[in-house]
PDB file of C-alpha atoms in Angstrom:
ATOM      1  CA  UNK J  27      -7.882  -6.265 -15.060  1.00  0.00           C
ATOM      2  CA  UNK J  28     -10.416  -8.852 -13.908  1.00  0.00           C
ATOM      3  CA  UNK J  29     -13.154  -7.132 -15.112  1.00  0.00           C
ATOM      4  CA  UNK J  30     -14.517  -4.091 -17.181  1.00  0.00           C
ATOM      5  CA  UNK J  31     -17.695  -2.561 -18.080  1.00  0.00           C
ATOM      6  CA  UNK J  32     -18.517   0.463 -20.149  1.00  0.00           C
ATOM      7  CA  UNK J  33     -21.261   1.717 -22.112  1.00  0.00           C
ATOM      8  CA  UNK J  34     -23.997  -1.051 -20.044  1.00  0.00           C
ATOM      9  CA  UNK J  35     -27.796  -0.877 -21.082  1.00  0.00           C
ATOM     10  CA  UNK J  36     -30.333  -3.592 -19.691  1.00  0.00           C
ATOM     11  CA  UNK J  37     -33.716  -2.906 -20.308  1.00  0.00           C
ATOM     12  CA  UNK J  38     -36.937  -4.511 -19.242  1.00  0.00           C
ATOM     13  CA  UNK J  39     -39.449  -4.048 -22.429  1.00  0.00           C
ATOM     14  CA  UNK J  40     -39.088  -0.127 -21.996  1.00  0.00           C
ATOM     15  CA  UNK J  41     -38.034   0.528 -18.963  1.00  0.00           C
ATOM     16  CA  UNK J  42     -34.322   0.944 -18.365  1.00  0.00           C
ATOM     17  CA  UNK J  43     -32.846  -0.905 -15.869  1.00  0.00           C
ATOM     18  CA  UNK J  44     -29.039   0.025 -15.689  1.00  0.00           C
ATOM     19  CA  UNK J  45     -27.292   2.651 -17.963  1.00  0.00           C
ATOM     20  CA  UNK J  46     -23.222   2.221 -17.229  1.00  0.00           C
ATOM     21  CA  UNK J  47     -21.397   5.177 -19.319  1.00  0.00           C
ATOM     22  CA  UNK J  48     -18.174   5.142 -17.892  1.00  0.00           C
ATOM     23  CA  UNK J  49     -16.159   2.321 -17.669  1.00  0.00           C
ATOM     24  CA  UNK J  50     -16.086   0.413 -14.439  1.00  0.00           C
ATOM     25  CA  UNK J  51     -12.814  -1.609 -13.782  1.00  0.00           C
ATOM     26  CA  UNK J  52     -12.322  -4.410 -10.900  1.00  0.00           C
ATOM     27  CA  UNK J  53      -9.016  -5.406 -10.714  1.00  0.00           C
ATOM     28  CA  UNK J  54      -7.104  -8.113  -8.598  1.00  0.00           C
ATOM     29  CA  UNK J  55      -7.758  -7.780  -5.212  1.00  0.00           C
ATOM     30  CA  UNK J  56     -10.528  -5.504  -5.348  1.00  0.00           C
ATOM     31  CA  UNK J  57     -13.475  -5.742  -2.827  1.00  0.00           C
ATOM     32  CA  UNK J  58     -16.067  -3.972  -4.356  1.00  0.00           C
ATOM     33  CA  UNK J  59     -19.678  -2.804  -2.538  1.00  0.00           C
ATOM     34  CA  UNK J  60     -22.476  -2.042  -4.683  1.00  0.00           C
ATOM     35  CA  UNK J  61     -25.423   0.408  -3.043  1.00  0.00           C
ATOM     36  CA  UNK J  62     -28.528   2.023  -4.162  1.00  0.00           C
ATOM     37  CA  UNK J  63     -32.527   2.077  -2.776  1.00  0.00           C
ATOM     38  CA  UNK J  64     -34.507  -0.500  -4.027  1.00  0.00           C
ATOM     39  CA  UNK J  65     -34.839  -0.675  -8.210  1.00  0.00           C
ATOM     40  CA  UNK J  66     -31.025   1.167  -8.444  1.00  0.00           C
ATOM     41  CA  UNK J  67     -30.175  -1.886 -10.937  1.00  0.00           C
ATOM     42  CA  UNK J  68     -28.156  -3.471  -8.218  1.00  0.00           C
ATOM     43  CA  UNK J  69     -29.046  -7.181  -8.513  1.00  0.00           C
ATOM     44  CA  UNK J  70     -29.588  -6.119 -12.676  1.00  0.00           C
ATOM     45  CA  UNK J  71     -25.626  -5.756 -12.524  1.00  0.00           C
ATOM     46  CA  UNK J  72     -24.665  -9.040 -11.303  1.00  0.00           C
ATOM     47  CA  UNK J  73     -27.074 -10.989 -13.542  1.00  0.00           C
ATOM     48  CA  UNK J  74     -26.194  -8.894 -16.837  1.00  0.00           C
ATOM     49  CA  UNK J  75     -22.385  -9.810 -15.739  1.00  0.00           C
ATOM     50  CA  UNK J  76     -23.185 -13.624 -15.158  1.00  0.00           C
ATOM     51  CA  UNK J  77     -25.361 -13.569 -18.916  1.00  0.00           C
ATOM     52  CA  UNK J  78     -28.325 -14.246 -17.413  1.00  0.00           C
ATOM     53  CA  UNK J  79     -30.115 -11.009 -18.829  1.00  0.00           C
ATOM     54  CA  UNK J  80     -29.924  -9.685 -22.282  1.00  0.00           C
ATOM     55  CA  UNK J  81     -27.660  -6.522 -22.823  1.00  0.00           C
ATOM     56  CA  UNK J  82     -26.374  -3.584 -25.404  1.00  0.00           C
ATOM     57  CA  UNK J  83     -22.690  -2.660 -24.297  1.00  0.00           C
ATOM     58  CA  UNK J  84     -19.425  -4.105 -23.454  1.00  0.00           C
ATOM     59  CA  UNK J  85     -18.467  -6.416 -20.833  1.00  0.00           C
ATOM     60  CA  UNK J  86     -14.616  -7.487 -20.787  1.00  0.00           C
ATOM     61  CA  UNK J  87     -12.705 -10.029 -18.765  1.00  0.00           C
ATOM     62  CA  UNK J  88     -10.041 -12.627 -18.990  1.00  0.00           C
ATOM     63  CA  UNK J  89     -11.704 -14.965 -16.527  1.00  0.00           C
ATOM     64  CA  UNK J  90     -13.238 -18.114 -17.653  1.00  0.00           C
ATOM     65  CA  UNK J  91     -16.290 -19.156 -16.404  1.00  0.00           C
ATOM     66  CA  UNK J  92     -15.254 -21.227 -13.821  1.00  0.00           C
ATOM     67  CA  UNK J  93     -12.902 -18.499 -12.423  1.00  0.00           C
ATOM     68  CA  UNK J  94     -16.077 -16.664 -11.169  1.00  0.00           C
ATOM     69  CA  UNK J  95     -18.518 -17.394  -8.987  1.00  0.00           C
ATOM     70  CA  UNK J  96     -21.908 -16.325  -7.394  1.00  0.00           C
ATOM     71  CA  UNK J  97     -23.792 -16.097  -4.122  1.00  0.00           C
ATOM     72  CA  UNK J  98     -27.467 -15.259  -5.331  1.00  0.00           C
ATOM     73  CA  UNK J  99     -30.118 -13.801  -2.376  1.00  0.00           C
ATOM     74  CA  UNK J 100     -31.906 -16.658  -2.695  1.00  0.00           C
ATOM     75  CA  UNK J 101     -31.523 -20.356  -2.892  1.00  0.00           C
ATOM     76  CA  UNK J 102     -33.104 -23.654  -2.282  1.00  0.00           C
ATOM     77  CA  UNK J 103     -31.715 -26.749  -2.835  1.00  0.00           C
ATOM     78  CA  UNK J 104     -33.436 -30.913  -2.639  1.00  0.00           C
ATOM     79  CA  UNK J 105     -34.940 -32.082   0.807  1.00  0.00           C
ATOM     80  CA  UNK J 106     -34.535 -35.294  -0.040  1.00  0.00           C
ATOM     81  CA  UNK J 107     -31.255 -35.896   1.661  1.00  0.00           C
ATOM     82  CA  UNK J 108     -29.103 -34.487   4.589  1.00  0.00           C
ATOM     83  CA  UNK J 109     -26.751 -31.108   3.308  1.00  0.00           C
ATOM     84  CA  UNK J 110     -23.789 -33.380   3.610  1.00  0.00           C
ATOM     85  CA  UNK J 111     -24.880 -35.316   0.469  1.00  0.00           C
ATOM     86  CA  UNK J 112     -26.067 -32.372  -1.670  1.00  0.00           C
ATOM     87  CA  UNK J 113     -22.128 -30.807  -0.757  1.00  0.00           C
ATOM     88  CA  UNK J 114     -20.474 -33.692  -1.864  1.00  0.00           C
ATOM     89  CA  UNK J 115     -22.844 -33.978  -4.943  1.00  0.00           C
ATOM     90  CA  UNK J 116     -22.893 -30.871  -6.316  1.00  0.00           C
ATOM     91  CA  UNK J 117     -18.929 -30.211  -5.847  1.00  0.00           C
ATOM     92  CA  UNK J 118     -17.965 -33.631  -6.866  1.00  0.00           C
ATOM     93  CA  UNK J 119     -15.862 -34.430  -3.951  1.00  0.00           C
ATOM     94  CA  UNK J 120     -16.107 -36.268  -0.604  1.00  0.00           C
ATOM     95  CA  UNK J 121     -15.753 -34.243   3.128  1.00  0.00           C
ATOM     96  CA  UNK J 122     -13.699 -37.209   4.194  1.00  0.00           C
ATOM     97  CA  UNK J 123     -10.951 -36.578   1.468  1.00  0.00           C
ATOM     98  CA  UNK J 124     -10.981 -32.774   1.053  1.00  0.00           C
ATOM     99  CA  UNK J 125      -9.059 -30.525   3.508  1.00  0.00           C
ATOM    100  CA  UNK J 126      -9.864 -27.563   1.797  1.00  0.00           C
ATOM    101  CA  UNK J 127     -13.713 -28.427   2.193  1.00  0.00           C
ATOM    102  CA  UNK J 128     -13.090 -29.732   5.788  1.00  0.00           C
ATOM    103  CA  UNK J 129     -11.737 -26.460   6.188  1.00  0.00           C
ATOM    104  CA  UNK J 130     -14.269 -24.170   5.641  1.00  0.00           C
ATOM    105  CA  UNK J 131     -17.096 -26.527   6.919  1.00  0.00           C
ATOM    106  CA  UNK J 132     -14.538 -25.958  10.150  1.00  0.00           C
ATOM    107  CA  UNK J 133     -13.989 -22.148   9.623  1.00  0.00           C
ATOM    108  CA  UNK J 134     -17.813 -21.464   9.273  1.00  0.00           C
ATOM    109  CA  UNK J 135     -18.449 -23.849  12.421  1.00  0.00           C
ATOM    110  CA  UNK J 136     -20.912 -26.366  10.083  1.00  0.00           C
ATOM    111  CA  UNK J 137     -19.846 -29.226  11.648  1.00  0.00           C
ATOM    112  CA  UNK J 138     -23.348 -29.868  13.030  1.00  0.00           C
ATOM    113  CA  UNK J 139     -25.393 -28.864  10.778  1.00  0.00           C
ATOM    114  CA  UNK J 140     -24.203 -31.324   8.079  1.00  0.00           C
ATOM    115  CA  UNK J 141     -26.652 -33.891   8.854  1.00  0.00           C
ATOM    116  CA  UNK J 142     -29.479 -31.759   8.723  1.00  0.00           C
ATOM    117  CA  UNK J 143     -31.639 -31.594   5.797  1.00  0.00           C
ATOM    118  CA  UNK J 144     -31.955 -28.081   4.228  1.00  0.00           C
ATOM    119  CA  UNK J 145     -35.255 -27.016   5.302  1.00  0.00           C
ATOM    120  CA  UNK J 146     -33.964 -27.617   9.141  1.00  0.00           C
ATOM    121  CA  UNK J 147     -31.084 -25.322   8.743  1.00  0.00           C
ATOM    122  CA  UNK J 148     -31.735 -22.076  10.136  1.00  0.00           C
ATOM    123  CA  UNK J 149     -31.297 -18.733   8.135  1.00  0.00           C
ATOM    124  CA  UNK J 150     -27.849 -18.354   8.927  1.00  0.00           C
ATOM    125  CA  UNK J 151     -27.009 -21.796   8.465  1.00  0.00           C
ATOM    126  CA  UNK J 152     -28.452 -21.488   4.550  1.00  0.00           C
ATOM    127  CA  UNK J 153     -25.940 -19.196   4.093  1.00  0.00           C
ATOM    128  CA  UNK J 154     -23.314 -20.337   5.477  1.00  0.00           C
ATOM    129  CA  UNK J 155     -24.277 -23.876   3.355  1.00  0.00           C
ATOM    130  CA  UNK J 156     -24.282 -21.846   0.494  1.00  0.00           C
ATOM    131  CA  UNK J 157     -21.262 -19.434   1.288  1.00  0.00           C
ATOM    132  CA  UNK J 158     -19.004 -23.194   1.470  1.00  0.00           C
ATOM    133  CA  UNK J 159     -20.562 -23.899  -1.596  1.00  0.00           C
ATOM    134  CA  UNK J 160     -19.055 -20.646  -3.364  1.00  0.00           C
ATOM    135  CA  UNK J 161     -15.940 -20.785  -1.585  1.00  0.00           C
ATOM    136  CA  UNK J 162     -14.929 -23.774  -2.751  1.00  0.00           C
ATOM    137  CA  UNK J 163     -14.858 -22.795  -6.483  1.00  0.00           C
ATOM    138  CA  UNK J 164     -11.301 -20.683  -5.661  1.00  0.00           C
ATOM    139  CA  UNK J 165     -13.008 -18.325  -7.681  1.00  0.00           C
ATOM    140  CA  UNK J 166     -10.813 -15.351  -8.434  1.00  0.00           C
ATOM    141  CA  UNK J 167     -13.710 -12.985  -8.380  1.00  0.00           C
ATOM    142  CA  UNK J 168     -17.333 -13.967  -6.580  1.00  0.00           C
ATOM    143  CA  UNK J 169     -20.256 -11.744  -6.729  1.00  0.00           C
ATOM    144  CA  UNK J 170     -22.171 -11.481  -3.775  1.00  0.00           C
ATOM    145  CA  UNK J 171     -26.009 -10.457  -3.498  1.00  0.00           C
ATOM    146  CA  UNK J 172     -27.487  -9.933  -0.149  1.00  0.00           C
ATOM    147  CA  UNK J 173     -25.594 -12.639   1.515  1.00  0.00           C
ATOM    148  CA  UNK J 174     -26.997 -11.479   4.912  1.00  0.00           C
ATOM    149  CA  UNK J 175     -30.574 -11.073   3.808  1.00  0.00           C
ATOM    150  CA  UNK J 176     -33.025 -11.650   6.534  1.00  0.00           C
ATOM    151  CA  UNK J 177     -30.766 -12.408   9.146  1.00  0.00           C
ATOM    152  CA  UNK J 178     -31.330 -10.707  12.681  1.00  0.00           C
ATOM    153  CA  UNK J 179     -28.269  -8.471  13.868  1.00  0.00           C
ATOM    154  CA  UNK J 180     -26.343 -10.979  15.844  1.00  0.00           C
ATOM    155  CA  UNK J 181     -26.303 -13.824  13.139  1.00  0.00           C
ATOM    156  CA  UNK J 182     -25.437 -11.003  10.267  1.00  0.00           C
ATOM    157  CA  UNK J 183     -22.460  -9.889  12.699  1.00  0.00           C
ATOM    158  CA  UNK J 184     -21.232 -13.147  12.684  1.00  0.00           C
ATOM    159  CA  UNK J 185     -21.186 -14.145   9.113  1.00  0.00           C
ATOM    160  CA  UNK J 186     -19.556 -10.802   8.545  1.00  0.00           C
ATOM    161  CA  UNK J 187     -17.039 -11.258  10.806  1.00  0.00           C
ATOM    162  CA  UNK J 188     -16.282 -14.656   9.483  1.00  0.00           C
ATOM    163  CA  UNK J 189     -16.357 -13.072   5.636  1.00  0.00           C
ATOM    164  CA  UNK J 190     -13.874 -10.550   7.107  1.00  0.00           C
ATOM    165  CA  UNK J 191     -11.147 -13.252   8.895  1.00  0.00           C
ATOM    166  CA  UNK J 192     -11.495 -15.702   5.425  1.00  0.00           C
ATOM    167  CA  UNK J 193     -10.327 -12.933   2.948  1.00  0.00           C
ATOM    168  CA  UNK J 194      -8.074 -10.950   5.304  1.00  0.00           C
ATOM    169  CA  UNK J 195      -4.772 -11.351   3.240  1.00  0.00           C
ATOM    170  CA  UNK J 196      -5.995 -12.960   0.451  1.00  0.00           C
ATOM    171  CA  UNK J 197      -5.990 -11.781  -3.104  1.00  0.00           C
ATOM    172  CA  UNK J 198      -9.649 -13.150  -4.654  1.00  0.00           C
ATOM    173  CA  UNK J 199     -11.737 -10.503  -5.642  1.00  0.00           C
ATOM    174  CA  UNK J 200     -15.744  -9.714  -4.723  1.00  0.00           C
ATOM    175  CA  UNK J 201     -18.884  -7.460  -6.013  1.00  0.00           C
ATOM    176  CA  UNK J 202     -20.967  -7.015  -3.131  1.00  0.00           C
ATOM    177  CA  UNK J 203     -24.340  -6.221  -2.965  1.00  0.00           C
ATOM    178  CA  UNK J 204     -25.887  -5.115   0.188  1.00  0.00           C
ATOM    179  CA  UNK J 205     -28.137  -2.068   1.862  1.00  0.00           C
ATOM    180  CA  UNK J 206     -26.576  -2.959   5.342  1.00  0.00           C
ATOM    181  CA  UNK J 207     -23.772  -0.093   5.155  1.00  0.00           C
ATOM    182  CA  UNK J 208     -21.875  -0.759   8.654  1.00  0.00           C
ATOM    183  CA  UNK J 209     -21.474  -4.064   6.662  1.00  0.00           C
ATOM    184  CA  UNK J 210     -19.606  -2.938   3.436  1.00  0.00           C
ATOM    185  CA  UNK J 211     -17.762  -0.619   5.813  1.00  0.00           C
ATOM    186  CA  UNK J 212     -15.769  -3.415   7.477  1.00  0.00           C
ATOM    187  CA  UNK J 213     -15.497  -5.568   3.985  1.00  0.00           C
ATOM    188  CA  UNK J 214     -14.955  -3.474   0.688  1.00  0.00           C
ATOM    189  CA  UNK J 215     -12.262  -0.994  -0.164  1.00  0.00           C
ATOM    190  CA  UNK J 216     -14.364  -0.014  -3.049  1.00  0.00           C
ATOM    191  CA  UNK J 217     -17.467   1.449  -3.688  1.00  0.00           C
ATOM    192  CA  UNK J 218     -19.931   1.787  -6.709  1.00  0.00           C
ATOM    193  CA  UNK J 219     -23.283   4.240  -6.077  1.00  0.00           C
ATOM    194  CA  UNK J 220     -25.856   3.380  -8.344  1.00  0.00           C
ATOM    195  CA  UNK J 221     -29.387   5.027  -8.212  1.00  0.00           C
ATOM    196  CA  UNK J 222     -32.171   4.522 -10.963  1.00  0.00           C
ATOM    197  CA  UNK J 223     -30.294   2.388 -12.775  1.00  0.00           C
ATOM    198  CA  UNK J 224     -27.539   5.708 -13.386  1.00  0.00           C
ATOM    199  CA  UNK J 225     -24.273   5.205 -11.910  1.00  0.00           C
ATOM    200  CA  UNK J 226     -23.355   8.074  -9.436  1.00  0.00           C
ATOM    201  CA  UNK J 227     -19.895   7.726  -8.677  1.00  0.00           C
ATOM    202  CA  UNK J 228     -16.866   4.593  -8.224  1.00  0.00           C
ATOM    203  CA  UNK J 229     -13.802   4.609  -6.598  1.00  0.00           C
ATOM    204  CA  UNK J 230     -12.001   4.295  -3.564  1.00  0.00           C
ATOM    205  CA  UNK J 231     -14.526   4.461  -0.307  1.00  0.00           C
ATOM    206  CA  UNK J 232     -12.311   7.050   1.308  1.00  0.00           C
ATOM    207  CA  UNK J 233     -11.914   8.913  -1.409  1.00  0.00           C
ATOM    208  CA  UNK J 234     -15.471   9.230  -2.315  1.00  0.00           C
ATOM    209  CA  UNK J 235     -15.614  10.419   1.508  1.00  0.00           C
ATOM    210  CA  UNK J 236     -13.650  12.848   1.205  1.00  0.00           C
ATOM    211  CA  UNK J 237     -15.067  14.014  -2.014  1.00  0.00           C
ATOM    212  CA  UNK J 238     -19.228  13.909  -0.799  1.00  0.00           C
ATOM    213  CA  UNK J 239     -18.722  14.414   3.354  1.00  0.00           C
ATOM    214  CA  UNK J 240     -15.272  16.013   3.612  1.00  0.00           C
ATOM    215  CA  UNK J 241     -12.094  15.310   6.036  1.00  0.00           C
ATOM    216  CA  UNK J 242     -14.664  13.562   8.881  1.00  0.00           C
ATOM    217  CA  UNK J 243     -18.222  14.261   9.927  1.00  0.00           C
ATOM    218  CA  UNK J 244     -19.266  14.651  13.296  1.00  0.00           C
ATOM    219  CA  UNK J 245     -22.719  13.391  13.910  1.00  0.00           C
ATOM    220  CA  UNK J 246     -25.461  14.142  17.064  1.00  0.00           C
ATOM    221  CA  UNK J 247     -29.048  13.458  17.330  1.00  0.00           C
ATOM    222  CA  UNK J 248     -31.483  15.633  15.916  1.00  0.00           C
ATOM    223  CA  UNK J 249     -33.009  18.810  18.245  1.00  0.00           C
ATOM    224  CA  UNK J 250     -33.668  22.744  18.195  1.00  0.00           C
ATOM    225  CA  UNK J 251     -30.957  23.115  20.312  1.00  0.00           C
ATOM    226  CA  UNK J 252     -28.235  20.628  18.656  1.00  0.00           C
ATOM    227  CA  UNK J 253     -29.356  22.765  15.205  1.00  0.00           C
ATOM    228  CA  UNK J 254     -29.352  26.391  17.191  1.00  0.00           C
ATOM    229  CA  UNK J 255     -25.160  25.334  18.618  1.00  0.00           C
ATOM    230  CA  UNK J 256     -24.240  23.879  14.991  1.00  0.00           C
ATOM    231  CA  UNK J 257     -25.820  26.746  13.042  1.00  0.00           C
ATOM    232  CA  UNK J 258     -22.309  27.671  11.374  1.00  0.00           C
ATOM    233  CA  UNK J 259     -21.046  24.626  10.876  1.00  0.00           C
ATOM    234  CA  UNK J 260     -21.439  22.872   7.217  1.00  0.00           C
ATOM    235  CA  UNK J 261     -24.509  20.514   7.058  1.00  0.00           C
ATOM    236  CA  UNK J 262     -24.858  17.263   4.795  1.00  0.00           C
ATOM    237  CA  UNK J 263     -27.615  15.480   4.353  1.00  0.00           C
ATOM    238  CA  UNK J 264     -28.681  12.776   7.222  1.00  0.00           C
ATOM    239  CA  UNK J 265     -31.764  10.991   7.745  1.00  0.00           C
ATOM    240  CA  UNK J 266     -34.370  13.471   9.604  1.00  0.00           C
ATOM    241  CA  UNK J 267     -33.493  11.978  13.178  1.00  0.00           C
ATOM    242  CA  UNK J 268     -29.896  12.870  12.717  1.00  0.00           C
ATOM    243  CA  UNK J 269     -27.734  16.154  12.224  1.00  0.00           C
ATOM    244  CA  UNK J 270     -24.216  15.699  10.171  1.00  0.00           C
ATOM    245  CA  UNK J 271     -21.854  18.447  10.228  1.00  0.00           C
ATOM    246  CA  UNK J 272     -19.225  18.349   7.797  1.00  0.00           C
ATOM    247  CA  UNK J 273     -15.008  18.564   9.627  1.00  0.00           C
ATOM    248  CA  UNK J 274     -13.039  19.879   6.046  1.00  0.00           C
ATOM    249  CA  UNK J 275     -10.307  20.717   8.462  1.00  0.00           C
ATOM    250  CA  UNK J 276      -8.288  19.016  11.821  1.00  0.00           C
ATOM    251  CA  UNK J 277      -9.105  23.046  13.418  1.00  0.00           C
ATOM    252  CA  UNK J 278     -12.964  22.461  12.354  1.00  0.00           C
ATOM    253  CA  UNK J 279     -13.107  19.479  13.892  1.00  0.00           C
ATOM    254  CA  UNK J 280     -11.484  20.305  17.383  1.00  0.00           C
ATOM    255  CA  UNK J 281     -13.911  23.418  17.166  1.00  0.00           C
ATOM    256  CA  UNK J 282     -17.203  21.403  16.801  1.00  0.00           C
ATOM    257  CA  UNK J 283     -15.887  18.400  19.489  1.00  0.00           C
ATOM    258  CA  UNK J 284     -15.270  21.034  21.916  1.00  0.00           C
ATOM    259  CA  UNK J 285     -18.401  22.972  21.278  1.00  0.00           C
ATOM    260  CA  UNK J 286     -20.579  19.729  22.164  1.00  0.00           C
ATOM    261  CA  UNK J 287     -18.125  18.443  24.950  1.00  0.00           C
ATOM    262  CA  UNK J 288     -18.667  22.088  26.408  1.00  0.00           C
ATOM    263  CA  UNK J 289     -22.348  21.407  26.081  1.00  0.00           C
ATOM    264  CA  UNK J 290     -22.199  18.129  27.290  1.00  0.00           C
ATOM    265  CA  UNK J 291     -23.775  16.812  23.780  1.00  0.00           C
ATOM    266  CA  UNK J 292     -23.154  13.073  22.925  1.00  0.00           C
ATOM    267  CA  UNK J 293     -21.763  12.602  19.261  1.00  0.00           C
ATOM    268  CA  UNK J 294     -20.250  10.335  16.556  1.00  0.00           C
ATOM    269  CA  UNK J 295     -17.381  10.746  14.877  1.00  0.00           C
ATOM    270  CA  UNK J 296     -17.006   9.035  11.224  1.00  0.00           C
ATOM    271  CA  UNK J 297     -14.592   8.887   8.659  1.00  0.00           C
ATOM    272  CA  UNK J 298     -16.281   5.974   6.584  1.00  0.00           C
ATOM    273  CA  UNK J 299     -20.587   7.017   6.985  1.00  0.00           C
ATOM    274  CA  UNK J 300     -21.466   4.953   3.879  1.00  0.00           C
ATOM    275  CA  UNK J 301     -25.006   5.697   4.399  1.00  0.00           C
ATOM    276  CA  UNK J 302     -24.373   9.530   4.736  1.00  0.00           C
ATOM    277  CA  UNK J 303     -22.038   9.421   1.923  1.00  0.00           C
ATOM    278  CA  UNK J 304     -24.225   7.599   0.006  1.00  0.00           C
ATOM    279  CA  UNK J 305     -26.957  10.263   0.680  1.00  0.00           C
ATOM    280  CA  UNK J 306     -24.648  13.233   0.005  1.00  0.00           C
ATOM    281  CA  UNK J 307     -23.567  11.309  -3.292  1.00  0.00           C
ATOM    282  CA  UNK J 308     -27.136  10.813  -4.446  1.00  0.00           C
ATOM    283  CA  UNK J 309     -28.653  14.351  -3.515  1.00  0.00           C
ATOM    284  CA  UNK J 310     -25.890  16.382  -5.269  1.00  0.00           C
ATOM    285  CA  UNK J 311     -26.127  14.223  -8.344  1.00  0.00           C
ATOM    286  CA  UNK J 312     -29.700  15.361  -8.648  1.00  0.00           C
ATOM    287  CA  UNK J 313     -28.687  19.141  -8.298  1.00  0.00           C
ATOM    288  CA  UNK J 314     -26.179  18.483 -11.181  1.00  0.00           C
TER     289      UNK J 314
END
């Protein structure tokens, strides 16, 4: 067990923040993605883990401090020198004499920007600065929040990709935080659904799947006729421009494909929807 919390309140004056009952365990090797709208407690999480906020509960792990490490949403460093400087400064080492830092400056493709003084780099270049930064630490679990904040598509797709090819085989754990779903999708095997500062549900991302959506869900575009040739078909809830129809069996699911090949309707098929998971999670916790 790297990690375990249970019975977490964080409160700012008398508003509640985050309210963990159950315990939440992060073992070795676990890639964890944390979701929830705005206010869910996400970012609340991370700091109450780090001790940076004030909290009634328990929080267990045999890490030290320096086996963890964070990747905050935001962070600004001196202009007063080229990133090369601040790099070697701040992780006490020198580029020329460290393979594992030449490595990652190589693996993120920061070569270039190393001369550059922080306020030049772009977006994606910040975080990729700052993602070196982390890496570096060997840190056996790193918490992530909103490492591709205000990035446009193609730049987010990148980092991702390159987040996804650095921890491919590799036993380091992570807490994500992120609302870009098709994101967690490629990088956590683990998901915990926090809304209000309540926790809805942990565990396995295909299991909670399963247990919210069912076996697959096939998903069309919204219309009068797309509703009028899925009218017996299971619905979840999707956002208004889309219709989900639950597949809870392989026959089901050959019977609702055919139906909109027949009818020349295109569709989606998904075994891993966070986003309609997460919205299927959240709405039948309410009815509960």
């Amino acid at each position: 067990m790297l990690l375990s919390i249970q019975n977490l309140v964080v409160r700012y004056g008398t508003d509640t923040a985050l309210d963990i009952r159950e315990p939440i365990v992060i073992e070795e090797g676990d890639r964890v993605g944390v979701i929830g709208s705005n206010g869910a407690g996400k970012s609340t999480l991370i700091k109450s883990v780090l001790g940076l906020l004030p909290y009634q509960g328990v929080i267990r792990t045999g890490l030290k401090p320096e086996e963890m490490a964070v990747h905050m949403q935001f962070n600004e460093y001196t202009d007063a020198m080229p990133v090369r400087y601040i790099m070697e400064a701040v992780l006490g080492t020198k580029i020329a004499r460290d393979r594992k830092l030449q490595e990652l400056i190589a693996f993120f493709e920061f070569e270039d920007c190393l001369r550059k003084k922080y306020s030049r780099l772009s977006g994606g270049q910040k975080q990729r600065f700052t993602i070196i930064m982390v890496m570096m630490q060997d840190a056996a679990l790193t918490f992530y929040d909103e490492v591709t904040s205000g990035l446009d598509f193609e730049t987010r797709q990148k980092l991702v990709e390159k987040l996804v090819e650095w921890y491919r085989g590799k036993r380091e754990s992570f807490l994500m935080v992120s609302h870009y779903y098709e994101e967690l999708d490629q990088l956590v095997d683990k998901l915990l659904i926090l809304d209000k500062g309540l926790v809805i549900d942990y565990g396995n991302k295909e299991e909670l799947f399963r247990k919210y959506c069912g076996r697959a869900v096939i998903v069309v575009n919204h219309s009068e006729g797309n509703e009028r040739l899925l009218s017996r078909f299971r619905k979840l809830d999707a956002p208004a421009h889309l219709i989900a129809v639950s597949c809870e069996s392989e026959k089901t699911e050959q019977e609702i494909t055919g139906l909109l090949l027949e009818n020349d309707v295109n569709y989606k098929r998904s075994n891993n929807d966070i986003e309609i998971l997460y919205t299927n999670a959240k709405n039948r916790s309410k009815e509960a």
